Amino acid sequence: MPSILSVNTVVIPVDLGELRTGIDKRPTDEPLTVRAPGPRKGGLGSGLVGDSVCNSRYHGGDDQAVYAYAREDLDDWQTQLGRELTNGMFGENLTTSGVDVTGCLVGERWSVGSDGLVLEVTSPRTPCKIFSRWLDIPCWIKTFTAAAIPGAYFRVIEPGTLRAGDRIEVVARPDHSVTVGTVFRALMLEPGLLPTLAVADALPEKIKQQIARRSVQAEST
Protein backbone atom coordinates (compact mmCIF):
# COMPACT_ATOMS: atom_id res chain seq x y z
CA MET A 1 0.00 0.00 0.00
CA PRO A 2 1.48 3.41 -0.97
CA SER A 3 2.45 5.34 2.14
CA ILE A 4 4.68 7.98 3.67
CA LEU A 5 7.67 6.16 5.13
CA SER A 6 9.06 9.30 6.74
CA VAL A 7 8.42 13.03 6.94
CA ASN A 8 11.67 15.00 6.83
CA THR A 9 12.43 18.59 7.78
CA VAL A 10 15.42 20.81 8.44
CA VAL A 11 16.67 20.81 12.02
CA ILE A 12 19.51 23.29 11.45
CA PRO A 13 20.49 24.69 8.01
CA VAL A 14 24.05 23.84 7.00
CA ASP A 15 26.75 25.94 5.38
CA LEU A 16 28.51 24.46 2.34
CA GLY A 17 31.29 26.94 1.74
CA GLU A 18 29.60 30.22 0.89
CA LEU A 19 26.25 28.50 0.41
CA ARG A 20 23.67 28.05 3.16
CA THR A 21 21.15 25.29 2.54
CA GLY A 22 18.17 23.46 3.98
CA ILE A 23 18.97 20.21 2.14
CA ASP A 24 19.90 18.40 5.37
CA LYS A 25 16.47 17.04 6.26
CA ARG A 26 15.88 14.60 9.10
CA PRO A 27 12.90 12.35 9.84
CA THR A 28 10.44 13.44 12.50
CA ASP A 29 7.76 11.40 14.27
CA GLU A 30 5.66 14.48 14.96
CA PRO A 31 2.62 15.37 12.83
CA LEU A 32 3.36 18.41 10.67
CA THR A 33 1.04 20.98 9.18
CA VAL A 34 1.23 21.39 5.41
CA ARG A 35 -0.08 24.48 3.64
CA ALA A 36 0.58 26.49 0.50
CA PRO A 37 3.65 28.64 1.20
CA GLY A 38 2.85 31.38 -1.30
CA PRO A 39 5.20 32.75 -3.97
CA ARG A 40 8.82 31.69 -4.10
CA LYS A 41 10.04 35.21 -3.39
CA GLY A 42 8.45 36.74 -0.32
CA GLY A 43 6.50 33.64 0.66
CA LEU A 44 6.99 31.12 3.46
CA GLY A 45 9.36 28.86 1.51
CA SER A 46 8.45 25.27 2.31
CA GLY A 47 4.96 23.85 2.42
CA LEU A 48 5.79 22.11 5.70
CA VAL A 49 5.50 24.27 8.80
CA GLY A 50 8.85 24.21 10.57
CA ASP A 51 10.88 23.34 7.47
CA SER A 52 13.39 25.78 5.95
CA VAL A 53 14.20 26.97 2.44
CA CYS A 54 17.41 28.98 2.36
CA ASN A 55 17.62 29.93 -1.32
CA SER A 56 14.28 31.30 -2.49
CA ARG A 57 15.71 32.09 -5.91
CA TYR A 58 15.58 28.43 -6.89
CA HIS A 59 13.65 26.59 -4.18
CA GLY A 60 10.31 26.67 -2.41
CA GLY A 61 7.10 28.46 -3.26
CA ASP A 62 3.70 27.07 -4.20
CA ASP A 63 4.94 24.96 -7.13
CA GLN A 64 7.69 23.38 -5.03
CA ALA A 65 5.87 23.26 -1.71
CA VAL A 66 6.67 19.61 -1.03
CA TYR A 67 9.36 17.33 -2.48
CA ALA A 68 8.96 13.53 -2.48
CA TYR A 69 11.40 10.75 -3.28
CA ALA A 70 10.80 7.01 -3.24
CA ARG A 71 12.63 4.84 -0.74
CA GLU A 72 12.92 2.19 -3.44
CA ASP A 73 14.91 4.63 -5.59
CA LEU A 74 17.08 5.63 -2.62
CA ASP A 75 17.81 1.93 -2.09
CA ASP A 76 18.92 1.60 -5.73
CA TRP A 77 21.22 4.60 -5.33
CA GLN A 78 22.51 3.19 -2.06
CA THR A 79 23.56 0.01 -3.86
CA GLN A 80 25.05 1.87 -6.80
CA LEU A 81 26.99 4.35 -4.67
CA GLY A 82 28.03 1.89 -1.99
CA ARG A 83 27.02 4.18 0.88
CA GLU A 84 24.11 4.58 3.25
CA LEU A 85 21.39 7.01 2.19
CA THR A 86 19.07 7.80 5.06
CA ASN A 87 15.53 9.09 4.62
CA GLY A 88 15.70 12.80 3.81
CA MET A 89 19.27 12.69 2.53
CA PHE A 90 18.23 13.83 -0.95
CA GLY A 91 16.51 16.81 0.67
CA GLU A 92 13.09 15.25 0.27
CA ASN A 93 10.26 16.22 2.62
CA LEU A 94 8.50 12.91 2.03
CA THR A 95 10.21 9.57 1.66
CA THR A 96 7.58 7.30 0.15
CA SER A 97 7.05 3.56 -0.02
CA GLY A 98 5.12 1.60 -2.62
CA VAL A 99 4.73 4.36 -5.21
CA ASP A 100 6.67 5.20 -8.39
CA VAL A 101 7.13 8.91 -7.72
CA THR A 102 8.98 9.67 -10.97
CA GLY A 103 6.26 7.80 -12.87
CA CYS A 104 3.49 10.02 -11.49
CA LEU A 105 1.52 12.14 -13.95
CA VAL A 106 1.86 15.90 -13.79
CA GLY A 107 -1.43 17.07 -12.29
CA GLU A 108 -2.04 13.82 -10.44
CA ARG A 109 -3.49 14.45 -6.98
CA TRP A 110 -2.70 12.59 -3.79
CA SER A 111 -4.81 12.46 -0.66
CA VAL A 112 -2.38 11.92 2.19
CA GLY A 113 -3.40 10.81 5.67
CA SER A 114 -6.80 11.46 7.21
CA ASP A 115 -6.79 15.23 7.82
CA GLY A 116 -7.82 16.36 4.34
CA LEU A 117 -4.36 17.05 2.87
CA VAL A 118 -4.36 16.97 -0.94
CA LEU A 119 -1.18 17.44 -2.98
CA GLU A 120 -0.80 17.89 -6.74
CA VAL A 121 2.22 16.77 -8.77
CA THR A 122 3.86 19.73 -10.54
CA SER A 123 7.36 18.94 -11.80
CA PRO A 124 10.63 17.05 -11.30
CA ARG A 125 13.55 18.10 -9.16
CA THR A 126 16.55 19.18 -11.24
CA PRO A 127 20.01 18.76 -9.68
CA CYS A 128 22.06 21.75 -8.57
CA LYS A 129 25.52 22.39 -7.15
CA ILE A 130 24.16 22.37 -3.59
CA PHE A 131 22.92 18.80 -4.12
CA SER A 132 26.32 17.82 -5.48
CA ARG A 133 28.26 19.49 -2.66
CA TRP A 134 26.00 18.01 -0.02
CA LEU A 135 26.56 14.43 -1.17
CA ASP A 136 30.22 15.12 -2.04
CA ILE A 137 30.12 12.79 -5.03
CA PRO A 138 32.26 13.64 -8.10
CA CYS A 139 30.16 14.37 -11.21
CA TRP A 140 26.96 13.86 -9.21
CA ILE A 141 24.89 16.25 -11.32
CA LYS A 142 25.81 14.29 -14.45
CA THR A 143 25.17 10.94 -12.76
CA PHE A 144 21.80 11.99 -11.31
CA THR A 145 20.71 13.48 -14.63
CA ALA A 146 21.65 10.38 -16.62
CA ALA A 147 19.60 8.17 -14.29
CA ALA A 148 16.52 10.39 -14.78
CA ILE A 149 14.92 9.41 -11.46
CA PRO A 150 14.36 12.89 -10.02
CA GLY A 151 11.44 12.52 -7.64
CA ALA A 152 8.58 15.01 -7.70
CA TYR A 153 7.54 18.41 -6.45
CA PHE A 154 3.96 19.04 -5.32
CA ARG A 155 1.73 22.02 -4.71
CA VAL A 156 -0.78 22.04 -1.86
CA ILE A 157 -4.40 21.91 -3.03
CA GLU A 158 -5.96 21.38 0.40
CA PRO A 159 -4.01 21.97 3.62
CA GLY A 160 -3.79 19.42 6.40
CA THR A 161 -1.40 17.50 8.59
CA LEU A 162 0.69 14.46 7.83
CA ARG A 163 3.03 12.11 9.63
CA ALA A 164 5.10 9.00 8.96
CA GLY A 165 2.92 6.01 8.15
CA ASP A 166 0.15 8.00 6.47
CA ARG A 167 -1.49 6.33 3.51
CA ILE A 168 -1.23 7.83 0.02
CA GLU A 169 -4.31 7.59 -2.19
CA VAL A 170 -4.38 8.86 -5.77
CA VAL A 171 -7.69 10.69 -6.01
CA ALA A 172 -7.39 12.23 -9.49
CA ARG A 173 -5.35 11.67 -12.64
CA PRO A 174 -5.28 14.00 -15.66
CA ASP A 175 -6.17 12.86 -19.15
CA HIS A 176 -2.64 12.86 -20.57
CA SER A 177 0.51 10.72 -20.32
CA VAL A 178 3.09 13.33 -19.24
CA THR A 179 4.97 11.93 -16.26
CA VAL A 180 7.48 13.57 -13.96
CA GLY A 181 10.16 11.50 -15.69
CA THR A 182 9.07 12.75 -19.12
CA VAL A 183 9.35 16.36 -17.97
CA PHE A 184 12.80 15.72 -16.51
CA ARG A 185 14.07 14.19 -19.75
CA ALA A 186 12.65 17.11 -21.73
CA LEU A 187 14.31 19.68 -19.46
CA MET A 188 17.65 17.95 -19.01
CA LEU A 189 18.28 15.41 -21.77
CA GLU A 190 15.89 15.62 -24.73
CA PRO A 191 14.74 19.21 -25.36
CA GLY A 192 12.89 18.04 -28.45
CA LEU A 193 10.30 16.59 -26.08
CA LEU A 194 9.37 20.01 -24.68
CA PRO A 195 6.46 20.70 -27.07
CA THR A 196 4.84 17.38 -26.06
CA LEU A 197 4.51 18.65 -22.50
CA ALA A 198 2.04 21.39 -23.41
CA VAL A 199 -0.95 19.18 -22.56
CA ALA A 200 0.11 19.12 -18.90
CA ASP A 201 -1.69 22.21 -17.59
CA ALA A 202 -0.49 21.70 -13.99
CA LEU A 203 3.13 22.43 -14.91
CA PRO A 204 4.68 25.52 -13.29
CA GLU A 205 4.58 28.71 -15.35
CA LYS A 206 8.37 28.74 -15.78
CA ILE A 207 8.30 25.38 -17.54
CA LYS A 208 5.33 26.44 -19.66
CA GLN A 209 7.41 29.38 -20.86
CA GLN A 210 10.24 27.02 -21.86
CA ILE A 211 7.73 24.90 -23.78
CA ALA A 212 6.41 27.98 -25.59
CA ARG A 213 9.90 29.11 -26.58
CA ARG A 214 10.79 25.68 -27.89
CA SER A 215 7.54 25.47 -29.86
CA VAL A 216 8.26 28.82 -31.52
CA GLN A 217 11.76 27.65 -32.42
CA ALA A 218 10.38 24.44 -33.91
CA GLU A 219 7.86 26.37 -36.01
CA SER A 220 10.54 28.68 -37.38
CA THR A 221 12.80 25.89 -38.62
Short mmCIF file of N, CA and C in Angstrom, two decimals, residues 17-132:
data_model
loop_
_atom_site.label_atom_id
_atom_site.label_comp_id
_atom_site.label_asym_id
_atom_site.label_seq_id
_atom_site.Cartn_x
_atom_site.Cartn_y
_atom_site.Cartn_z
N GLY A 17 30.49 25.84 2.26
CA GLY A 17 31.29 26.94 1.74
C GLY A 17 30.52 28.23 1.92
N GLU A 18 30.32 28.95 0.82
CA GLU A 18 29.60 30.22 0.89
C GLU A 18 28.09 30.03 0.76
N LEU A 19 27.66 28.78 0.66
CA LEU A 19 26.25 28.50 0.41
C LEU A 19 25.57 27.94 1.65
N ARG A 20 24.47 28.53 2.04
CA ARG A 20 23.67 28.05 3.16
C ARG A 20 22.47 27.30 2.59
N THR A 21 22.16 26.14 3.16
CA THR A 21 21.15 25.29 2.54
C THR A 21 20.29 24.57 3.58
N GLY A 22 19.08 24.25 3.16
CA GLY A 22 18.17 23.46 3.98
C GLY A 22 18.05 22.04 3.46
N ILE A 23 19.05 21.55 2.73
CA ILE A 23 18.97 20.21 2.14
C ILE A 23 19.10 19.10 3.18
N ASP A 24 19.69 19.40 4.34
CA ASP A 24 19.90 18.40 5.37
C ASP A 24 18.60 18.18 6.15
N LYS A 25 17.77 17.29 5.64
CA LYS A 25 16.47 17.04 6.26
C LYS A 25 16.50 15.73 7.05
N ARG A 26 15.88 15.75 8.20
CA ARG A 26 15.88 14.60 9.10
C ARG A 26 14.45 14.16 9.40
N PRO A 27 14.24 12.84 9.53
CA PRO A 27 12.90 12.35 9.84
C PRO A 27 12.39 12.84 11.19
N THR A 28 11.09 13.08 11.25
CA THR A 28 10.44 13.44 12.50
C THR A 28 9.22 12.55 12.71
N ASP A 29 8.94 12.21 13.95
CA ASP A 29 7.76 11.40 14.27
C ASP A 29 6.55 12.27 14.56
N GLU A 30 6.75 13.57 14.63
CA GLU A 30 5.66 14.48 14.96
C GLU A 30 4.77 14.76 13.74
N PRO A 31 3.47 14.94 13.95
CA PRO A 31 2.62 15.37 12.83
C PRO A 31 2.97 16.81 12.46
N LEU A 32 3.01 17.08 11.15
CA LEU A 32 3.36 18.41 10.67
C LEU A 32 2.23 18.99 9.83
N THR A 33 2.02 20.27 9.99
CA THR A 33 1.04 20.98 9.18
C THR A 33 1.63 21.29 7.81
N VAL A 34 0.82 21.09 6.79
CA VAL A 34 1.23 21.39 5.41
C VAL A 34 0.24 22.37 4.83
N ARG A 35 0.77 23.46 4.26
CA ARG A 35 -0.08 24.48 3.64
C ARG A 35 0.67 25.12 2.48
N ALA A 36 -0.06 25.79 1.62
CA ALA A 36 0.58 26.49 0.50
C ALA A 36 1.46 27.60 1.04
N PRO A 37 2.74 27.64 0.64
CA PRO A 37 3.65 28.64 1.20
C PRO A 37 3.59 30.01 0.53
N GLY A 38 2.88 30.11 -0.58
CA GLY A 38 2.85 31.38 -1.30
C GLY A 38 3.96 31.45 -2.34
N PRO A 39 4.22 32.62 -2.89
CA PRO A 39 5.20 32.75 -3.97
C PRO A 39 6.60 32.42 -3.49
N ARG A 40 7.44 32.06 -4.44
CA ARG A 40 8.82 31.69 -4.10
C ARG A 40 9.53 32.84 -3.41
N LYS A 41 9.42 34.03 -3.99
CA LYS A 41 10.04 35.21 -3.39
C LYS A 41 9.03 35.93 -2.51
N GLY A 42 9.34 36.04 -1.25
CA GLY A 42 8.45 36.74 -0.32
C GLY A 42 7.44 35.85 0.37
N GLY A 43 7.43 34.56 0.03
CA GLY A 43 6.50 33.64 0.66
C GLY A 43 7.13 32.95 1.87
N LEU A 44 6.54 31.84 2.27
CA LEU A 44 6.99 31.12 3.46
C LEU A 44 8.03 30.05 3.16
N GLY A 45 8.33 29.83 1.88
CA GLY A 45 9.36 28.86 1.51
C GLY A 45 8.79 27.48 1.34
N SER A 46 8.91 26.66 2.36
CA SER A 46 8.45 25.27 2.31
C SER A 46 6.97 25.17 2.60
N GLY A 47 6.35 24.12 2.09
CA GLY A 47 4.96 23.85 2.42
C GLY A 47 4.77 23.24 3.79
N LEU A 48 5.85 22.72 4.38
CA LEU A 48 5.79 22.11 5.70
C LEU A 48 6.14 23.14 6.78
N VAL A 49 5.24 23.34 7.71
CA VAL A 49 5.50 24.27 8.80
C VAL A 49 6.68 23.75 9.62
N GLY A 50 7.67 24.60 9.83
CA GLY A 50 8.85 24.21 10.57
C GLY A 50 10.03 23.84 9.70
N ASP A 51 9.80 23.64 8.40
CA ASP A 51 10.88 23.34 7.47
C ASP A 51 11.50 24.66 7.00
N SER A 52 12.69 24.57 6.39
CA SER A 52 13.39 25.78 5.95
C SER A 52 13.80 25.69 4.49
N VAL A 53 13.65 26.80 3.79
CA VAL A 53 14.20 26.97 2.44
C VAL A 53 15.14 28.16 2.52
N CYS A 54 16.40 27.93 2.19
CA CYS A 54 17.41 28.98 2.36
C CYS A 54 17.65 29.80 1.10
N ASN A 55 17.37 29.23 -0.06
CA ASN A 55 17.62 29.93 -1.32
C ASN A 55 16.31 30.04 -2.09
N SER A 56 15.59 31.13 -1.86
CA SER A 56 14.28 31.30 -2.49
C SER A 56 14.37 31.65 -3.97
N ARG A 57 15.58 31.84 -4.47
CA ARG A 57 15.71 32.09 -5.91
C ARG A 57 15.39 30.83 -6.70
N TYR A 58 15.74 29.68 -6.15
CA TYR A 58 15.58 28.43 -6.89
C TYR A 58 14.65 27.43 -6.21
N HIS A 59 14.37 27.62 -4.93
CA HIS A 59 13.65 26.59 -4.18
C HIS A 59 12.44 27.18 -3.46
N GLY A 60 11.49 26.29 -3.17
CA GLY A 60 10.31 26.67 -2.41
C GLY A 60 9.25 27.35 -3.24
N GLY A 61 8.22 27.84 -2.58
CA GLY A 61 7.10 28.46 -3.26
C GLY A 61 6.01 27.43 -3.55
N ASP A 62 4.88 27.92 -4.02
CA ASP A 62 3.70 27.07 -4.20
C ASP A 62 3.96 25.86 -5.11
N ASP A 63 4.72 26.05 -6.18
CA ASP A 63 4.94 24.96 -7.13
C ASP A 63 5.98 23.94 -6.66
N GLN A 64 6.72 24.30 -5.62
CA GLN A 64 7.69 23.38 -5.03
C GLN A 64 7.47 23.29 -3.52
N ALA A 65 6.22 23.22 -3.13
CA ALA A 65 5.87 23.26 -1.71
C ALA A 65 6.36 22.03 -0.97
N VAL A 66 6.31 20.89 -1.63
CA VAL A 66 6.67 19.61 -1.03
C VAL A 66 7.47 18.81 -2.05
N TYR A 67 8.56 18.17 -1.60
CA TYR A 67 9.36 17.33 -2.48
C TYR A 67 9.33 15.89 -1.96
N ALA A 68 9.04 14.94 -2.85
CA ALA A 68 8.96 13.53 -2.48
C ALA A 68 9.94 12.69 -3.28
N TYR A 69 10.51 11.71 -2.61
CA TYR A 69 11.40 10.75 -3.28
C TYR A 69 11.10 9.36 -2.74
N ALA A 70 11.15 8.38 -3.62
CA ALA A 70 10.80 7.01 -3.24
C ALA A 70 11.95 6.30 -2.53
N ARG A 71 11.62 5.62 -1.45
CA ARG A 71 12.63 4.84 -0.74
C ARG A 71 13.23 3.77 -1.64
N GLU A 72 12.42 3.22 -2.52
CA GLU A 72 12.92 2.19 -3.44
C GLU A 72 14.03 2.75 -4.33
N ASP A 73 13.88 4.01 -4.75
CA ASP A 73 14.91 4.63 -5.59
C ASP A 73 16.15 4.98 -4.75
N LEU A 74 15.94 5.40 -3.51
CA LEU A 74 17.08 5.63 -2.62
C LEU A 74 17.85 4.33 -2.41
N ASP A 75 17.14 3.22 -2.28
CA ASP A 75 17.81 1.93 -2.09
C ASP A 75 18.66 1.58 -3.32
N ASP A 76 18.14 1.86 -4.51
CA ASP A 76 18.92 1.60 -5.73
C ASP A 76 20.18 2.46 -5.75
N TRP A 77 20.04 3.72 -5.39
CA TRP A 77 21.22 4.60 -5.33
C TRP A 77 22.20 4.12 -4.26
N GLN A 78 21.68 3.68 -3.15
CA GLN A 78 22.51 3.19 -2.06
C GLN A 78 23.40 2.04 -2.54
N THR A 79 22.80 1.13 -3.30
CA THR A 79 23.56 0.01 -3.86
C THR A 79 24.58 0.49 -4.87
N GLN A 80 24.16 1.38 -5.75
CA GLN A 80 25.05 1.87 -6.80
C GLN A 80 26.23 2.66 -6.24
N LEU A 81 25.95 3.47 -5.22
CA LEU A 81 26.99 4.35 -4.67
C LEU A 81 27.82 3.68 -3.58
N GLY A 82 27.30 2.59 -3.03
CA GLY A 82 28.03 1.89 -1.99
C GLY A 82 28.11 2.68 -0.69
N ARG A 83 27.05 3.41 -0.36
CA ARG A 83 27.02 4.18 0.88
C ARG A 83 25.59 4.27 1.38
N GLU A 84 25.44 4.49 2.67
CA GLU A 84 24.11 4.58 3.25
C GLU A 84 23.46 5.90 2.86
N LEU A 85 22.19 5.83 2.49
CA LEU A 85 21.39 7.01 2.19
C LEU A 85 20.17 6.98 3.09
N THR A 86 20.18 7.78 4.12
CA THR A 86 19.07 7.80 5.06
C THR A 86 17.89 8.58 4.49
N ASN A 87 16.71 8.35 5.05
CA ASN A 87 15.53 9.09 4.62
C ASN A 87 15.76 10.59 4.82
N GLY A 88 15.49 11.36 3.78
CA GLY A 88 15.70 12.80 3.81
C GLY A 88 17.03 13.25 3.25
N MET A 89 17.92 12.31 2.94
CA MET A 89 19.27 12.69 2.53
C MET A 89 19.32 13.37 1.16
N PHE A 90 18.31 13.13 0.33
CA PHE A 90 18.23 13.83 -0.95
C PHE A 90 17.51 15.17 -0.80
N GLY A 91 17.22 15.55 0.42
CA GLY A 91 16.51 16.81 0.67
C GLY A 91 15.01 16.69 0.53
N GLU A 92 14.53 15.44 0.47
CA GLU A 92 13.09 15.25 0.27
C GLU A 92 12.32 15.45 1.57
N ASN A 93 11.16 16.07 1.47
CA ASN A 93 10.26 16.22 2.62
C ASN A 93 9.56 14.91 2.93
N LEU A 94 9.22 14.17 1.87
CA LEU A 94 8.50 12.91 2.03
C LEU A 94 9.31 11.79 1.40
N THR A 95 9.65 10.80 2.19
CA THR A 95 10.21 9.57 1.66
C THR A 95 9.06 8.58 1.58
N THR A 96 8.76 8.12 0.37
CA THR A 96 7.58 7.30 0.15
C THR A 96 7.93 5.82 0.04
N SER A 97 6.91 5.00 0.17
CA SER A 97 7.05 3.56 -0.02
C SER A 97 5.88 3.07 -0.86
N GLY A 98 6.18 2.22 -1.84
CA GLY A 98 5.12 1.60 -2.62
C GLY A 98 4.54 2.45 -3.73
N VAL A 99 5.24 3.51 -4.13
CA VAL A 99 4.73 4.36 -5.21
C VAL A 99 5.89 4.80 -6.11
N ASP A 100 5.67 4.76 -7.41
CA ASP A 100 6.67 5.20 -8.39
C ASP A 100 6.54 6.72 -8.54
N VAL A 101 7.29 7.46 -7.75
CA VAL A 101 7.13 8.91 -7.72
C VAL A 101 7.48 9.53 -9.07
N THR A 102 8.57 9.10 -9.68
CA THR A 102 8.98 9.67 -10.97
C THR A 102 7.99 9.30 -12.07
N GLY A 103 7.26 8.21 -11.88
CA GLY A 103 6.26 7.80 -12.87
C GLY A 103 4.91 8.46 -12.70
N CYS A 104 4.77 9.33 -11.69
CA CYS A 104 3.49 10.02 -11.49
C CYS A 104 3.20 10.99 -12.63
N LEU A 105 1.93 11.17 -12.92
CA LEU A 105 1.52 12.14 -13.95
C LEU A 105 1.52 13.55 -13.38
N VAL A 106 1.96 14.50 -14.18
CA VAL A 106 1.86 15.90 -13.79
C VAL A 106 0.38 16.26 -13.69
N GLY A 107 -0.02 16.78 -12.54
CA GLY A 107 -1.43 17.07 -12.29
C GLY A 107 -2.15 16.00 -11.50
N GLU A 108 -1.48 14.88 -11.29
CA GLU A 108 -2.04 13.82 -10.44
C GLU A 108 -2.18 14.35 -9.01
N ARG A 109 -3.26 13.96 -8.35
CA ARG A 109 -3.49 14.45 -6.98
C ARG A 109 -3.48 13.30 -5.98
N TRP A 110 -2.79 13.56 -4.88
CA TRP A 110 -2.70 12.59 -3.79
C TRP A 110 -3.46 13.10 -2.57
N SER A 111 -4.28 12.24 -2.00
CA SER A 111 -4.81 12.46 -0.66
C SER A 111 -3.88 11.75 0.31
N VAL A 112 -3.36 12.49 1.28
CA VAL A 112 -2.38 11.92 2.19
C VAL A 112 -2.91 11.99 3.62
N GLY A 113 -2.93 10.84 4.29
CA GLY A 113 -3.40 10.81 5.67
C GLY A 113 -4.91 10.98 5.77
N SER A 114 -5.35 11.39 6.94
CA SER A 114 -6.80 11.46 7.21
C SER A 114 -7.28 12.86 7.60
N ASP A 115 -6.43 13.88 7.38
CA ASP A 115 -6.79 15.23 7.82
C ASP A 115 -7.14 16.16 6.65
N GLY A 116 -7.38 15.57 5.48
CA GLY A 116 -7.82 16.36 4.34
C GLY A 116 -6.73 16.88 3.43
N LEU A 117 -5.46 16.54 3.69
CA LEU A 117 -4.36 17.05 2.87
C LEU A 117 -4.43 16.48 1.45
N VAL A 118 -4.40 17.38 0.47
CA VAL A 118 -4.36 16.97 -0.94
C VAL A 118 -3.20 17.70 -1.61
N LEU A 119 -2.34 16.92 -2.27
CA LEU A 119 -1.18 17.44 -2.98
C LEU A 119 -1.32 17.17 -4.47
N GLU A 120 -0.75 18.05 -5.29
CA GLU A 120 -0.80 17.89 -6.74
C GLU A 120 0.62 17.89 -7.32
N VAL A 121 0.91 16.90 -8.13
CA VAL A 121 2.22 16.77 -8.77
C VAL A 121 2.43 17.93 -9.74
N THR A 122 3.59 18.60 -9.65
CA THR A 122 3.86 19.73 -10.54
C THR A 122 5.04 19.51 -11.49
N SER A 123 6.13 18.94 -11.00
CA SER A 123 7.36 18.94 -11.80
C SER A 123 8.44 18.08 -11.14
N PRO A 124 9.51 17.79 -11.88
CA PRO A 124 10.63 17.05 -11.30
C PRO A 124 11.61 17.97 -10.59
N ARG A 125 12.39 17.40 -9.73
CA ARG A 125 13.55 18.10 -9.16
C ARG A 125 14.67 18.06 -10.21
N THR A 126 15.36 19.16 -10.39
CA THR A 126 16.55 19.18 -11.24
C THR A 126 17.76 19.41 -10.34
N PRO A 127 18.86 18.71 -10.59
CA PRO A 127 20.01 18.76 -9.68
C PRO A 127 20.76 20.07 -9.78
N CYS A 128 21.32 20.49 -8.64
CA CYS A 128 22.06 21.75 -8.57
C CYS A 128 23.38 21.51 -7.83
N LYS A 129 24.21 22.54 -7.77
CA LYS A 129 25.52 22.39 -7.15
C LYS A 129 25.42 22.15 -5.65
N ILE A 130 24.36 22.65 -5.02
CA ILE A 130 24.16 22.37 -3.59
C ILE A 130 24.00 20.87 -3.38
N PHE A 131 23.17 20.25 -4.20
CA PHE A 131 22.92 18.80 -4.12
C PHE A 131 24.25 18.05 -4.26
N SER A 132 25.04 18.47 -5.23
CA SER A 132 26.32 17.82 -5.48
C SER A 132 27.28 18.01 -4.31
#
